[in-house]
Amino acid sequence: MTVTHFATPWLRRPRPRPDPAIRLLCLPHAGGSTALYRRWKDLLPPAIEPVLVCPPGREDRLDEPLPTALSELVAGLGQAVGPLLDRPWAAFGHSMGATVAHELVLWLLKRGHRAPEHLFMSAREAPQHHRGGTAHLLDDDALSAELIRLGGTSRDVLTMAEVRQLVLPAVRGDYRLIETYAANPDGPAPCPLTALVGAADTELTAEEARGWEKWTTGPFQLLTFPGGHFYLSDQPEAVVEAVRRRLLTHPD
């Protein structure tokens, strides 16, 4: 996949649009990469430009130091996204990425940036239901087993020692950030918010996802899809269609 960067390693443009109506910032799950959204570039209409977030510790950022707190991750990303806020924008965050998206919006608003047109919070409980956790303390075998259980990483990949050495540091670092997250955001987002959840996701309940309604001053909707925690990987067409319909008044 050929990608174009903004002047920052944080952001990738798999299909640059010359004059998009809106840019969609796509944030991955803990330990995830831009691969989660690889197919979206072919599914989104020309009016929506996907901008994929690549945090430190993965892809071509393997040698960069990992953030030590979620606030540090948010600040680094916030400084990077400025160039794309010259036009309307929205954000889609999956699992940990949803929490990062919410905190990012608040960080940007404090610094005078424009609010997003929409927030999509996927497979993530609302802050008042945050449970923390200790997965970041597991040894490599146990952490690999946890990733396999969630379904976001191939079992074959995690059986290769050399691949585990590349993948697990970012996974462990991200788990530490989200599991030690204080979950006390400064306020709601001033835009419509859609929560998305897989019907068979064992990581959260529909009620925990519905809790995001408290964190928006705009309209709220909860969408449920077949599948588990990584429902969006199994049916990207349906998920992208749901996003498109909420971002474009007159769909292309």
Short mmCIF file of C-alpha atoms in Angstrom, two decimals:
data_model
loop_
_atom_site.label_atom_id
_atom_site.label_comp_id
_atom_site.label_asym_id
_atom_site.label_seq_id
_atom_site.Cartn_x
_atom_site.Cartn_y
_atom_site.Cartn_z
CA MET A 1 0.00 0.00 0.00
CA THR A 2 1.49 3.32 -1.09
CA VAL A 3 0.94 6.03 1.48
CA THR A 4 1.62 9.74 1.72
CA HIS A 5 2.62 11.30 5.03
CA PHE A 6 1.83 14.69 6.36
CA ALA A 7 5.01 16.31 7.66
CA THR A 8 4.87 13.97 10.68
CA PRO A 9 5.40 10.25 11.25
CA TRP A 10 2.11 10.08 13.17
CA LEU A 11 -0.20 10.31 10.15
CA ARG A 12 -0.57 8.32 6.91
CA ARG A 13 -2.69 9.15 3.87
CA PRO A 14 -3.28 5.89 1.97
CA ARG A 15 -5.36 7.70 -0.67
CA PRO A 16 -4.87 11.50 -0.62
CA ARG A 17 -7.89 13.44 -1.79
CA PRO A 18 -7.27 16.73 -3.66
CA ASP A 19 -10.15 18.53 -1.97
CA PRO A 20 -12.01 16.30 0.51
CA ALA A 21 -15.19 17.52 2.16
CA ILE A 22 -14.02 15.95 5.41
CA ARG A 23 -10.99 14.12 6.78
CA LEU A 24 -11.48 11.01 8.90
CA LEU A 25 -8.83 10.36 11.52
CA CYS A 26 -8.63 6.59 12.18
CA LEU A 27 -7.09 5.47 15.49
CA PRO A 28 -6.08 1.86 16.18
CA HIS A 29 -6.54 -0.40 19.21
CA ALA A 30 -3.85 -1.14 21.79
CA GLY A 31 -0.77 -2.37 19.95
CA GLY A 32 -2.58 -1.92 16.65
CA SER A 33 -1.37 -0.29 13.48
CA THR A 34 -2.76 1.32 10.35
CA ALA A 35 -3.45 -2.20 9.03
CA LEU A 36 -6.77 -2.17 10.91
CA TYR A 37 -8.08 0.37 8.40
CA ARG A 38 -6.24 -0.85 5.29
CA ARG A 39 -9.38 -1.60 3.29
CA TRP A 40 -11.12 1.66 4.13
CA LYS A 41 -9.30 3.63 1.44
CA ASP A 42 -11.13 1.61 -1.22
CA LEU A 43 -14.50 1.80 0.52
CA LEU A 44 -14.77 5.48 1.45
CA PRO A 45 -16.12 7.90 -1.18
CA PRO A 46 -13.90 10.66 -2.59
CA ALA A 47 -15.49 13.23 -0.28
CA ILE A 48 -13.95 11.51 2.78
CA GLU A 49 -10.17 11.29 3.09
CA PRO A 50 -8.93 8.63 5.52
CA VAL A 51 -5.98 9.70 7.68
CA LEU A 52 -4.49 6.77 9.58
CA VAL A 53 -2.78 7.22 12.94
CA CYS A 54 0.52 5.38 13.49
CA PRO A 55 1.67 5.71 17.12
CA PRO A 56 5.30 5.13 18.12
CA GLY A 57 6.59 1.57 18.42
CA ARG A 58 5.18 0.06 15.22
CA GLU A 59 5.65 0.03 11.45
CA ASP A 60 8.48 2.44 10.60
CA ARG A 61 8.43 3.87 14.16
CA LEU A 62 9.73 0.74 15.88
CA ASP A 63 12.81 2.45 17.28
CA GLU A 64 10.98 5.43 18.77
CA PRO A 65 10.38 5.55 22.53
CA LEU A 66 6.91 4.60 23.70
CA PRO A 67 4.79 7.15 25.59
CA THR A 68 4.77 6.70 29.35
CA ALA A 69 1.21 7.98 29.89
CA LEU A 70 -1.91 8.28 27.77
CA SER A 71 -1.73 12.06 28.13
CA GLU A 72 1.73 11.99 26.53
CA LEU A 73 0.37 9.97 23.60
CA VAL A 74 -2.52 12.41 23.18
CA ALA A 75 -0.24 15.46 23.28
CA GLY A 76 2.09 14.00 20.65
CA LEU A 77 -0.80 13.15 18.36
CA GLY A 78 -2.46 16.50 19.02
CA GLN A 79 0.63 18.38 17.88
CA ALA A 80 0.72 16.28 14.72
CA VAL A 81 -2.88 16.69 13.56
CA GLY A 82 -2.86 20.48 13.23
CA PRO A 83 -2.23 20.49 9.44
CA LEU A 84 -5.35 18.41 8.75
CA LEU A 85 -7.67 20.72 10.68
CA ASP A 86 -7.83 23.24 7.83
CA ARG A 87 -11.13 21.60 6.88
CA PRO A 88 -13.90 19.63 8.59
CA TRP A 89 -12.75 16.44 10.29
CA ALA A 90 -14.03 13.47 12.24
CA ALA A 91 -12.44 10.64 14.21
CA PHE A 92 -13.01 6.89 14.42
CA GLY A 93 -11.29 5.15 17.32
CA HIS A 94 -11.36 1.42 17.96
CA SER A 95 -11.03 0.09 21.53
CA MET A 96 -8.18 2.05 23.16
CA GLY A 97 -8.27 4.30 20.08
CA ALA A 98 -11.73 5.51 21.09
CA THR A 99 -10.45 6.77 24.42
CA VAL A 100 -7.52 8.44 22.68
CA ALA A 101 -9.91 10.08 20.19
CA HIS A 102 -12.06 11.55 22.97
CA GLU A 103 -9.07 12.88 24.90
CA LEU A 104 -7.58 14.22 21.65
CA VAL A 105 -10.70 16.26 20.92
CA LEU A 106 -10.59 17.82 24.38
CA TRP A 107 -6.86 18.54 24.00
CA LEU A 108 -7.41 20.26 20.66
CA LEU A 109 -10.38 22.30 21.85
CA LYS A 110 -8.36 23.67 24.76
CA ARG A 111 -5.88 25.01 22.21
CA GLY A 112 -8.44 26.71 20.02
CA HIS A 113 -8.78 24.12 17.25
CA ARG A 114 -12.06 23.39 15.52
CA ALA A 115 -14.32 20.69 16.89
CA PRO A 116 -14.82 17.50 14.89
CA GLU A 117 -17.98 16.94 12.89
CA HIS A 118 -18.48 13.50 14.45
CA LEU A 119 -16.87 11.02 16.83
CA PHE A 120 -17.12 7.26 16.34
CA MET A 121 -16.30 5.24 19.47
CA SER A 122 -15.85 1.58 18.57
CA ALA A 123 -15.68 -1.38 20.98
CA ARG A 124 -14.86 0.77 23.99
CA GLU A 125 -16.71 1.36 27.24
CA ALA A 126 -17.45 4.93 28.29
CA PRO A 127 -15.08 6.50 30.84
CA GLN A 128 -17.45 5.96 33.79
CA HIS A 129 -17.24 2.21 33.11
CA HIS A 130 -13.45 2.07 32.74
CA ARG A 131 -12.05 -0.96 34.57
CA GLY A 132 -8.29 -0.68 34.17
CA GLY A 133 -6.41 -3.96 34.17
CA THR A 134 -3.13 -5.81 34.52
CA ALA A 135 -2.57 -7.35 31.08
CA HIS A 136 0.52 -5.19 30.63
CA LEU A 137 2.13 -7.16 33.49
CA LEU A 138 1.67 -10.56 31.80
CA ASP A 139 4.64 -12.45 30.43
CA ASP A 140 4.99 -12.77 26.67
CA ASP A 141 3.19 -16.11 26.42
CA ALA A 142 0.21 -14.95 28.46
CA LEU A 143 0.02 -11.62 26.64
CA SER A 144 0.12 -13.42 23.29
CA ALA A 145 -2.70 -15.70 24.47
CA GLU A 146 -4.75 -12.63 25.40
CA LEU A 147 -4.29 -11.15 21.93
CA ILE A 148 -5.34 -14.41 20.32
CA ARG A 149 -8.42 -14.53 22.56
CA LEU A 150 -9.48 -11.07 21.45
CA GLY A 151 -9.09 -12.05 17.82
CA GLY A 152 -7.15 -9.04 16.57
CA THR A 153 -3.85 -10.80 15.95
CA SER A 154 -3.11 -13.96 14.00
CA ARG A 155 -2.12 -16.97 16.08
CA ASP A 156 0.47 -17.81 13.40
CA VAL A 157 2.10 -14.39 13.80
CA LEU A 158 2.43 -14.76 17.56
CA THR A 159 4.07 -18.17 17.33
CA MET A 160 7.09 -16.66 15.55
CA ALA A 161 9.60 -15.46 18.13
CA GLU A 162 11.12 -12.81 15.90
CA VAL A 163 7.70 -11.32 15.17
CA ARG A 164 6.71 -11.35 18.84
CA GLN A 165 9.84 -9.37 19.64
CA LEU A 166 8.67 -6.67 17.23
CA VAL A 167 4.97 -6.67 18.11
CA LEU A 168 4.72 -7.19 21.87
CA PRO A 169 6.60 -4.09 23.12
CA ALA A 170 4.02 -1.76 21.53
CA VAL A 171 1.17 -3.98 22.72
CA ARG A 172 2.47 -4.02 26.28
CA GLY A 173 3.16 -0.29 26.21
CA ASP A 174 -0.34 0.54 24.98
CA TYR A 175 -1.96 -1.80 27.50
CA ARG A 176 -0.04 -0.03 30.24
CA LEU A 177 -1.32 3.35 29.02
CA ILE A 178 -4.98 2.35 28.87
CA GLU A 179 -4.97 0.14 31.97
CA THR A 180 -3.48 2.93 34.11
CA TYR A 181 -5.64 5.64 32.50
CA ALA A 182 -7.39 7.78 35.13
CA ALA A 183 -10.64 7.99 33.09
CA ASN A 184 -11.62 11.49 34.17
CA PRO A 185 -11.98 13.48 30.92
CA ASP A 186 -12.45 17.24 31.22
CA GLY A 187 -15.82 17.15 29.51
CA PRO A 188 -18.01 15.98 26.65
CA ALA A 189 -17.30 16.42 22.96
CA PRO A 190 -19.34 19.18 21.26
CA CYS A 191 -20.35 17.05 18.28
CA PRO A 192 -22.52 14.07 17.39
CA LEU A 193 -21.19 10.81 18.78
CA THR A 194 -21.85 7.28 17.58
CA ALA A 195 -20.84 4.25 19.65
CA LEU A 196 -20.33 0.98 17.78
CA VAL A 197 -20.15 -2.47 19.34
CA GLY A 198 -20.04 -6.11 18.28
CA ALA A 199 -23.02 -8.09 19.56
CA ALA A 200 -20.74 -10.89 20.77
CA ASP A 201 -17.98 -8.67 22.22
CA THR A 202 -17.04 -10.07 25.62
CA GLU A 203 -14.98 -6.98 26.51
CA LEU A 204 -17.92 -4.65 27.09
CA THR A 205 -21.69 -4.61 27.24
CA ALA A 206 -24.07 -2.56 25.13
CA GLU A 207 -24.89 -0.58 28.27
CA GLU A 208 -21.23 0.29 28.80
CA ALA A 209 -21.02 1.45 25.18
CA ARG A 210 -24.25 3.40 25.58
CA GLY A 211 -22.56 5.29 28.41
CA TRP A 212 -20.83 7.43 25.78
CA GLU A 213 -24.08 9.37 25.53
CA LYS A 214 -22.94 11.25 28.64
CA TRP A 215 -19.83 12.45 26.78
CA THR A 216 -21.40 14.40 23.95
CA THR A 217 -23.44 17.58 23.80
CA GLY A 218 -24.80 16.51 20.42
CA PRO A 219 -26.92 13.63 19.14
CA PHE A 220 -25.96 10.12 20.24
CA GLN A 221 -26.55 6.74 18.62
CA LEU A 222 -25.52 3.19 19.46
CA LEU A 223 -24.94 0.79 16.56
CA THR A 224 -24.60 -2.95 17.05
CA PHE A 225 -22.95 -5.24 14.48
CA PRO A 226 -22.61 -9.01 14.33
CA GLY A 227 -19.29 -10.23 15.68
CA GLY A 228 -16.91 -9.82 18.56
CA HIS A 229 -14.33 -7.26 19.63
CA PHE A 230 -12.94 -6.95 16.10
CA TYR A 231 -16.31 -6.95 14.34
CA LEU A 232 -15.09 -4.18 11.99
CA SER A 233 -12.41 -6.44 10.48
CA ASP A 234 -15.04 -9.00 9.48
CA GLN A 235 -17.42 -6.53 7.85
CA PRO A 236 -15.58 -3.34 6.85
CA GLU A 237 -18.13 -2.56 4.15
CA ALA A 238 -21.01 -2.32 6.65
CA VAL A 239 -18.98 -0.26 9.11
CA VAL A 240 -17.71 2.15 6.47
CA GLU A 241 -21.23 2.56 5.12
CA ALA A 242 -22.45 3.49 8.61
CA VAL A 243 -19.65 6.05 8.89
CA ARG A 244 -20.30 7.46 5.43
CA ARG A 245 -24.00 7.95 6.07
CA ARG A 246 -23.26 9.96 9.20
CA LEU A 247 -20.59 12.15 7.68
CA LEU A 248 -22.17 13.07 4.35
CA THR A 249 -25.50 14.86 4.18
CA HIS A 250 -25.72 13.89 0.52
CA PRO A 251 -23.89 10.57 0.21
CA ASP A 252 -21.82 10.04 -2.93
#
